[in-house]
Amino acid sequence: MAGQFEPLPGGGAAVALDDVEISILRSLAVQLMELIGPGDEPAPDADPLAALFAEGPSEPPSDPALRRLFPDAYGDDSEELRAAASDFRRYTENDLRARKREDALAVVRALDALSAEAAGEGGAVLKLTPDESRAWLGALNDLRLTIGTRLEITDDEQGEQLYRLPDSDPRKPMVMAYLWLGALQETLVATLMA
């Protein structure tokens, strides 16, 4: 089970993680939440109907990683499509940001609970329910998209070149995280489809 998700009886997934892996995953999830930002959550006493129709940003983010996480719905081939993409973003981005924050927070919470259980043992087996597994899948995908954007990966050929980076390359730790997250994501997808 080390390094890969496996199915649990009755649904869900499990993976063995050591303390270093737990720390790296937690750090990456926290950084993802910071990148996505706190969002404009409605006050607890706010009108739920008004919150449902709250408008979000209408322009794409300037950060390339955020643009990858929150792409335009229709591209920008024409003025009409740009206007439609702007409207779509205005009414969907806040919810999408909230979901991505919730997915990353689910990762942090699961890892914190795991760390508390396994204090001093060097690692533990993380067991996720089906819902937690889906949140993890979303967060792993968002982490890979973000790191891939930072590494300027645009196609499979560039991804293959990452395997040949010398150890002295300053991108090497980020590349290793990218590849490891990909392996985790792949085994989690296979587990959920089993």
PDB file of C-alpha atoms in Angstrom:
ATOM      1  CA  MET A   1       0.000   0.000   0.000  1.00  0.00           C
ATOM      2  CA  ALA A   2       2.963   2.338   0.454  1.00  0.00           C
ATOM      3  CA  GLY A   3       2.648   5.276  -1.914  1.00  0.00           C
ATOM      4  CA  GLN A   4      -0.572   4.270  -3.588  1.00  0.00           C
ATOM      5  CA  PHE A   5      -4.250   4.350  -2.758  1.00  0.00           C
ATOM      6  CA  GLU A   6      -6.102   1.074  -2.401  1.00  0.00           C
ATOM      7  CA  PRO A   7      -9.833   0.459  -2.062  1.00  0.00           C
ATOM      8  CA  LEU A   8     -11.454  -0.011   1.333  1.00  0.00           C
ATOM      9  CA  PRO A   9     -14.275  -2.508   1.880  1.00  0.00           C
ATOM     10  CA  GLY A  10     -17.573  -0.661   1.540  1.00  0.00           C
ATOM     11  CA  GLY A  11     -16.023   2.197  -0.457  1.00  0.00           C
ATOM     12  CA  GLY A  12     -13.399   4.801   0.135  1.00  0.00           C
ATOM     13  CA  ALA A  13      -9.641   4.552  -0.153  1.00  0.00           C
ATOM     14  CA  ALA A  14      -6.561   4.080   2.002  1.00  0.00           C
ATOM     15  CA  VAL A  15      -2.913   5.003   1.594  1.00  0.00           C
ATOM     16  CA  ALA A  16       0.136   4.595   3.827  1.00  0.00           C
ATOM     17  CA  LEU A  17       1.964   7.879   4.374  1.00  0.00           C
ATOM     18  CA  ASP A  18       5.125   8.587   6.321  1.00  0.00           C
ATOM     19  CA  ASP A  19       5.659  11.748   8.360  1.00  0.00           C
ATOM     20  CA  VAL A  20       7.512  13.530   5.536  1.00  0.00           C
ATOM     21  CA  GLU A  21       4.747  12.771   3.028  1.00  0.00           C
ATOM     22  CA  ILE A  22       2.116  13.967   5.501  1.00  0.00           C
ATOM     23  CA  SER A  23       4.042  17.196   6.024  1.00  0.00           C
ATOM     24  CA  ILE A  24       4.522  17.820   2.294  1.00  0.00           C
ATOM     25  CA  LEU A  25       0.866  17.140   1.436  1.00  0.00           C
ATOM     26  CA  ARG A  26      -0.336  19.367   4.271  1.00  0.00           C
ATOM     27  CA  SER A  27       1.997  22.190   3.278  1.00  0.00           C
ATOM     28  CA  LEU A  28       0.932  22.006  -0.363  1.00  0.00           C
ATOM     29  CA  ALA A  29      -2.777  21.996   0.572  1.00  0.00           C
ATOM     30  CA  VAL A  30      -2.308  25.043   2.829  1.00  0.00           C
ATOM     31  CA  GLN A  31      -0.420  26.850   0.049  1.00  0.00           C
ATOM     32  CA  LEU A  32      -3.246  26.008  -2.354  1.00  0.00           C
ATOM     33  CA  MET A  33      -5.810  27.505   0.040  1.00  0.00           C
ATOM     34  CA  GLU A  34      -3.661  30.637   0.340  1.00  0.00           C
ATOM     35  CA  LEU A  35      -3.406  30.888  -3.458  1.00  0.00           C
ATOM     36  CA  ILE A  36      -7.164  30.494  -3.929  1.00  0.00           C
ATOM     37  CA  GLY A  37      -7.791  33.087  -1.231  1.00  0.00           C
ATOM     38  CA  PRO A  38     -10.356  33.447   1.513  1.00  0.00           C
ATOM     39  CA  GLY A  39     -13.286  34.210  -0.741  1.00  0.00           C
ATOM     40  CA  ASP A  40     -16.243  36.436  -0.084  1.00  0.00           C
ATOM     41  CA  GLU A  41     -18.334  34.196   2.134  1.00  0.00           C
ATOM     42  CA  PRO A  42     -21.734  35.631   3.068  1.00  0.00           C
ATOM     43  CA  ALA A  43     -22.336  36.524   6.702  1.00  0.00           C
ATOM     44  CA  PRO A  44     -24.170  33.823   8.698  1.00  0.00           C
ATOM     45  CA  ASP A  45     -27.245  36.052   8.981  1.00  0.00           C
ATOM     46  CA  ALA A  46     -27.222  37.015   5.282  1.00  0.00           C
ATOM     47  CA  ASP A  47     -30.222  36.381   3.080  1.00  0.00           C
ATOM     48  CA  PRO A  48     -29.599  32.942   1.495  1.00  0.00           C
ATOM     49  CA  LEU A  49     -31.347  33.948  -1.720  1.00  0.00           C
ATOM     50  CA  ALA A  50     -29.172  37.047  -2.044  1.00  0.00           C
ATOM     51  CA  ALA A  51     -26.072  34.924  -1.384  1.00  0.00           C
ATOM     52  CA  LEU A  52     -27.151  32.550  -4.144  1.00  0.00           C
ATOM     53  CA  PHE A  53     -27.129  35.404  -6.653  1.00  0.00           C
ATOM     54  CA  ALA A  54     -24.013  37.169  -5.341  1.00  0.00           C
ATOM     55  CA  GLU A  55     -21.752  38.218  -8.163  1.00  0.00           C
ATOM     56  CA  GLY A  56     -18.136  37.230  -8.357  1.00  0.00           C
ATOM     57  CA  PRO A  57     -15.259  38.517 -10.462  1.00  0.00           C
ATOM     58  CA  SER A  58     -15.871  39.026 -14.158  1.00  0.00           C
ATOM     59  CA  GLU A  59     -12.252  39.040 -15.325  1.00  0.00           C
ATOM     60  CA  PRO A  60      -9.826  36.108 -15.319  1.00  0.00           C
ATOM     61  CA  PRO A  61      -7.198  36.133 -12.556  1.00  0.00           C
ATOM     62  CA  SER A  62      -3.815  37.628 -13.409  1.00  0.00           C
ATOM     63  CA  ASP A  63      -1.848  34.771 -11.776  1.00  0.00           C
ATOM     64  CA  PRO A  64      -1.259  32.012 -14.390  1.00  0.00           C
ATOM     65  CA  ALA A  65      -1.887  29.255 -11.822  1.00  0.00           C
ATOM     66  CA  LEU A  66      -5.226  30.789 -10.844  1.00  0.00           C
ATOM     67  CA  ARG A  67      -6.106  31.198 -14.523  1.00  0.00           C
ATOM     68  CA  ARG A  68      -5.474  27.454 -14.884  1.00  0.00           C
ATOM     69  CA  LEU A  69      -7.670  26.663 -11.872  1.00  0.00           C
ATOM     70  CA  PHE A  70     -10.391  29.102 -13.008  1.00  0.00           C
ATOM     71  CA  PRO A  71     -10.241  29.146 -16.813  1.00  0.00           C
ATOM     72  CA  ASP A  72     -12.588  31.046 -19.104  1.00  0.00           C
ATOM     73  CA  ALA A  73     -15.648  29.031 -20.014  1.00  0.00           C
ATOM     74  CA  TYR A  74     -15.702  29.900 -23.706  1.00  0.00           C
ATOM     75  CA  GLY A  75     -12.258  31.161 -24.652  1.00  0.00           C
ATOM     76  CA  ASP A  76     -11.737  34.623 -26.071  1.00  0.00           C
ATOM     77  CA  ASP A  77     -12.201  34.186 -29.803  1.00  0.00           C
ATOM     78  CA  SER A  78     -14.761  36.947 -30.165  1.00  0.00           C
ATOM     79  CA  GLU A  79     -16.205  39.829 -28.236  1.00  0.00           C
ATOM     80  CA  GLU A  80     -19.469  37.904 -27.832  1.00  0.00           C
ATOM     81  CA  LEU A  81     -17.676  34.866 -26.350  1.00  0.00           C
ATOM     82  CA  ARG A  82     -15.589  37.056 -24.045  1.00  0.00           C
ATOM     83  CA  ALA A  83     -18.787  38.673 -22.759  1.00  0.00           C
ATOM     84  CA  ALA A  84     -20.410  35.263 -22.221  1.00  0.00           C
ATOM     85  CA  ALA A  85     -17.286  33.995 -20.410  1.00  0.00           C
ATOM     86  CA  SER A  86     -17.312  37.094 -18.222  1.00  0.00           C
ATOM     87  CA  ASP A  87     -20.962  36.526 -17.278  1.00  0.00           C
ATOM     88  CA  PHE A  88     -20.340  32.832 -16.624  1.00  0.00           C
ATOM     89  CA  ARG A  89     -17.345  33.655 -14.394  1.00  0.00           C
ATOM     90  CA  ARG A  90     -19.343  36.287 -12.498  1.00  0.00           C
ATOM     91  CA  TYR A  91     -21.950  33.737 -11.434  1.00  0.00           C
ATOM     92  CA  THR A  92     -19.822  30.603 -10.957  1.00  0.00           C
ATOM     93  CA  GLU A  93     -16.323  31.489  -9.784  1.00  0.00           C
ATOM     94  CA  ASN A  94     -17.208  32.165  -6.140  1.00  0.00           C
ATOM     95  CA  ASP A  95     -18.782  28.705  -5.812  1.00  0.00           C
ATOM     96  CA  LEU A  96     -15.883  27.058  -7.600  1.00  0.00           C
ATOM     97  CA  ARG A  97     -13.379  28.813  -5.337  1.00  0.00           C
ATOM     98  CA  ALA A  98     -15.340  27.726  -2.259  1.00  0.00           C
ATOM     99  CA  ARG A  99     -15.369  24.094  -3.439  1.00  0.00           C
ATOM    100  CA  LYS A 100     -11.636  24.133  -4.142  1.00  0.00           C
ATOM    101  CA  ARG A 101     -10.964  25.621  -0.677  1.00  0.00           C
ATOM    102  CA  GLU A 102     -13.198  22.963   0.912  1.00  0.00           C
ATOM    103  CA  ASP A 103     -11.344  20.183  -0.936  1.00  0.00           C
ATOM    104  CA  ALA A 104      -7.952  21.491   0.207  1.00  0.00           C
ATOM    105  CA  LEU A 105      -9.270  21.938   3.749  1.00  0.00           C
ATOM    106  CA  ALA A 106     -10.503  18.313   3.723  1.00  0.00           C
ATOM    107  CA  VAL A 107      -6.921  17.264   2.944  1.00  0.00           C
ATOM    108  CA  VAL A 108      -5.526  19.364   5.798  1.00  0.00           C
ATOM    109  CA  ARG A 109      -8.111  18.066   8.280  1.00  0.00           C
ATOM    110  CA  ALA A 110      -7.544  14.425   7.321  1.00  0.00           C
ATOM    111  CA  LEU A 111      -3.782  14.826   7.606  1.00  0.00           C
ATOM    112  CA  ASP A 112      -4.057  16.636  10.949  1.00  0.00           C
ATOM    113  CA  ALA A 113      -6.236  13.826  12.323  1.00  0.00           C
ATOM    114  CA  LEU A 114      -3.785  11.267  10.954  1.00  0.00           C
ATOM    115  CA  SER A 115      -0.811  13.079  12.507  1.00  0.00           C
ATOM    116  CA  ALA A 116      -2.549  13.170  15.881  1.00  0.00           C
ATOM    117  CA  GLU A 117      -3.283   9.415  15.687  1.00  0.00           C
ATOM    118  CA  ALA A 118       0.222   8.479  14.610  1.00  0.00           C
ATOM    119  CA  ALA A 119       2.238  10.807  16.831  1.00  0.00           C
ATOM    120  CA  GLY A 120       5.742   9.389  17.167  1.00  0.00           C
ATOM    121  CA  GLU A 121       5.091   6.340  14.962  1.00  0.00           C
ATOM    122  CA  GLY A 122       6.744   7.692  11.775  1.00  0.00           C
ATOM    123  CA  GLY A 123       3.620   7.459   9.652  1.00  0.00           C
ATOM    124  CA  ALA A 124       0.195   5.889   9.387  1.00  0.00           C
ATOM    125  CA  VAL A 125      -2.481   4.616   7.048  1.00  0.00           C
ATOM    126  CA  LEU A 126      -4.905   7.304   5.920  1.00  0.00           C
ATOM    127  CA  LYS A 127      -8.429   5.957   5.452  1.00  0.00           C
ATOM    128  CA  LEU A 128     -10.909   8.057   3.482  1.00  0.00           C
ATOM    129  CA  THR A 129     -14.647   7.726   3.017  1.00  0.00           C
ATOM    130  CA  PRO A 130     -15.990   7.922  -0.546  1.00  0.00           C
ATOM    131  CA  ASP A 131     -16.855  11.634  -0.052  1.00  0.00           C
ATOM    132  CA  GLU A 132     -13.437  12.374   1.436  1.00  0.00           C
ATOM    133  CA  SER A 133     -11.836  10.488  -1.465  1.00  0.00           C
ATOM    134  CA  ARG A 134     -13.618  12.734  -3.973  1.00  0.00           C
ATOM    135  CA  ALA A 135     -12.468  15.853  -2.097  1.00  0.00           C
ATOM    136  CA  TRP A 136      -8.914  14.523  -2.100  1.00  0.00           C
ATOM    137  CA  LEU A 137      -9.131  13.802  -5.812  1.00  0.00           C
ATOM    138  CA  GLY A 138     -10.192  17.399  -6.463  1.00  0.00           C
ATOM    139  CA  ALA A 139      -7.401  18.778  -4.274  1.00  0.00           C
ATOM    140  CA  LEU A 140      -4.735  16.528  -5.832  1.00  0.00           C
ATOM    141  CA  ASN A 141      -5.865  17.656  -9.281  1.00  0.00           C
ATOM    142  CA  ASP A 142      -5.730  21.327  -8.268  1.00  0.00           C
ATOM    143  CA  LEU A 143      -2.265  20.872  -6.758  1.00  0.00           C
ATOM    144  CA  ARG A 144      -0.962  19.223  -9.935  1.00  0.00           C
ATOM    145  CA  LEU A 145      -2.474  21.927 -12.136  1.00  0.00           C
ATOM    146  CA  THR A 146      -0.890  24.625  -9.982  1.00  0.00           C
ATOM    147  CA  ILE A 147       2.554  23.023  -9.866  1.00  0.00           C
ATOM    148  CA  GLY A 148       2.384  22.167 -13.573  1.00  0.00           C
ATOM    149  CA  THR A 149       1.621  25.815 -14.340  1.00  0.00           C
ATOM    150  CA  ARG A 150       4.522  26.989 -12.178  1.00  0.00           C
ATOM    151  CA  LEU A 151       6.800  24.519 -14.010  1.00  0.00           C
ATOM    152  CA  GLU A 152       5.383  25.783 -17.348  1.00  0.00           C
ATOM    153  CA  ILE A 153       4.297  22.295 -18.428  1.00  0.00           C
ATOM    154  CA  THR A 154       2.028  22.599 -21.445  1.00  0.00           C
ATOM    155  CA  ASP A 155       2.164  19.102 -22.972  1.00  0.00           C
ATOM    156  CA  ASP A 156       3.167  15.496 -22.305  1.00  0.00           C
ATOM    157  CA  GLU A 157       6.531  15.892 -24.009  1.00  0.00           C
ATOM    158  CA  GLN A 158       7.569  18.579 -21.535  1.00  0.00           C
ATOM    159  CA  GLY A 159       6.364  16.348 -18.700  1.00  0.00           C
ATOM    160  CA  GLU A 160       8.604  13.547 -19.971  1.00  0.00           C
ATOM    161  CA  GLN A 161      11.602  15.908 -19.941  1.00  0.00           C
ATOM    162  CA  LEU A 162      11.077  16.439 -16.215  1.00  0.00           C
ATOM    163  CA  TYR A 163      12.282  12.888 -15.559  1.00  0.00           C
ATOM    164  CA  ARG A 164      15.692  13.825 -16.950  1.00  0.00           C
ATOM    165  CA  LEU A 165      16.350  16.961 -14.893  1.00  0.00           C
ATOM    166  CA  PRO A 166      19.706  16.882 -13.103  1.00  0.00           C
ATOM    167  CA  ASP A 167      19.593  16.874  -9.308  1.00  0.00           C
ATOM    168  CA  SER A 168      21.239  20.306  -9.323  1.00  0.00           C
ATOM    169  CA  ASP A 169      18.251  21.893 -11.119  1.00  0.00           C
ATOM    170  CA  PRO A 170      16.372  24.150  -8.656  1.00  0.00           C
ATOM    171  CA  ARG A 171      13.053  22.893 -10.073  1.00  0.00           C
ATOM    172  CA  LYS A 172      13.827  19.302  -9.066  1.00  0.00           C
ATOM    173  CA  PRO A 173      11.925  19.340  -5.705  1.00  0.00           C
ATOM    174  CA  MET A 174       8.848  20.812  -7.383  1.00  0.00           C
ATOM    175  CA  VAL A 175       9.125  18.258 -10.192  1.00  0.00           C
ATOM    176  CA  MET A 176       9.347  15.425  -7.666  1.00  0.00           C
ATOM    177  CA  ALA A 177       6.229  16.732  -5.903  1.00  0.00           C
ATOM    178  CA  TYR A 178       4.425  17.029  -9.266  1.00  0.00           C
ATOM    179  CA  LEU A 179       5.260  13.445 -10.240  1.00  0.00           C
ATOM    180  CA  TRP A 180       4.404  12.063  -6.783  1.00  0.00           C
ATOM    181  CA  LEU A 181       1.058  13.861  -6.735  1.00  0.00           C
ATOM    182  CA  GLY A 182       0.363  12.430 -10.190  1.00  0.00           C
ATOM    183  CA  ALA A 183       1.001   8.908  -8.948  1.00  0.00           C
ATOM    184  CA  LEU A 184      -1.255   9.474  -5.936  1.00  0.00           C
ATOM    185  CA  GLN A 185      -3.961  10.934  -8.150  1.00  0.00           C
ATOM    186  CA  GLU A 186      -3.738   8.052 -10.615  1.00  0.00           C
ATOM    187  CA  THR A 187      -4.079   5.387  -7.914  1.00  0.00           C
ATOM    188  CA  LEU A 188      -6.945   7.269  -6.263  1.00  0.00           C
ATOM    189  CA  VAL A 189      -8.817   7.451  -9.588  1.00  0.00           C
ATOM    190  CA  ALA A 190      -8.259   3.727 -10.139  1.00  0.00           C
ATOM    191  CA  THR A 191      -9.453   3.005  -6.592  1.00  0.00           C
ATOM    192  CA  LEU A 192     -12.626   5.046  -6.999  1.00  0.00           C
ATOM    193  CA  MET A 193     -13.394   3.382 -10.333  1.00  0.00           C
ATOM    194  CA  ALA A 194     -12.878  -0.147  -8.943  1.00  0.00           C
TER     195      ALA A 194
END
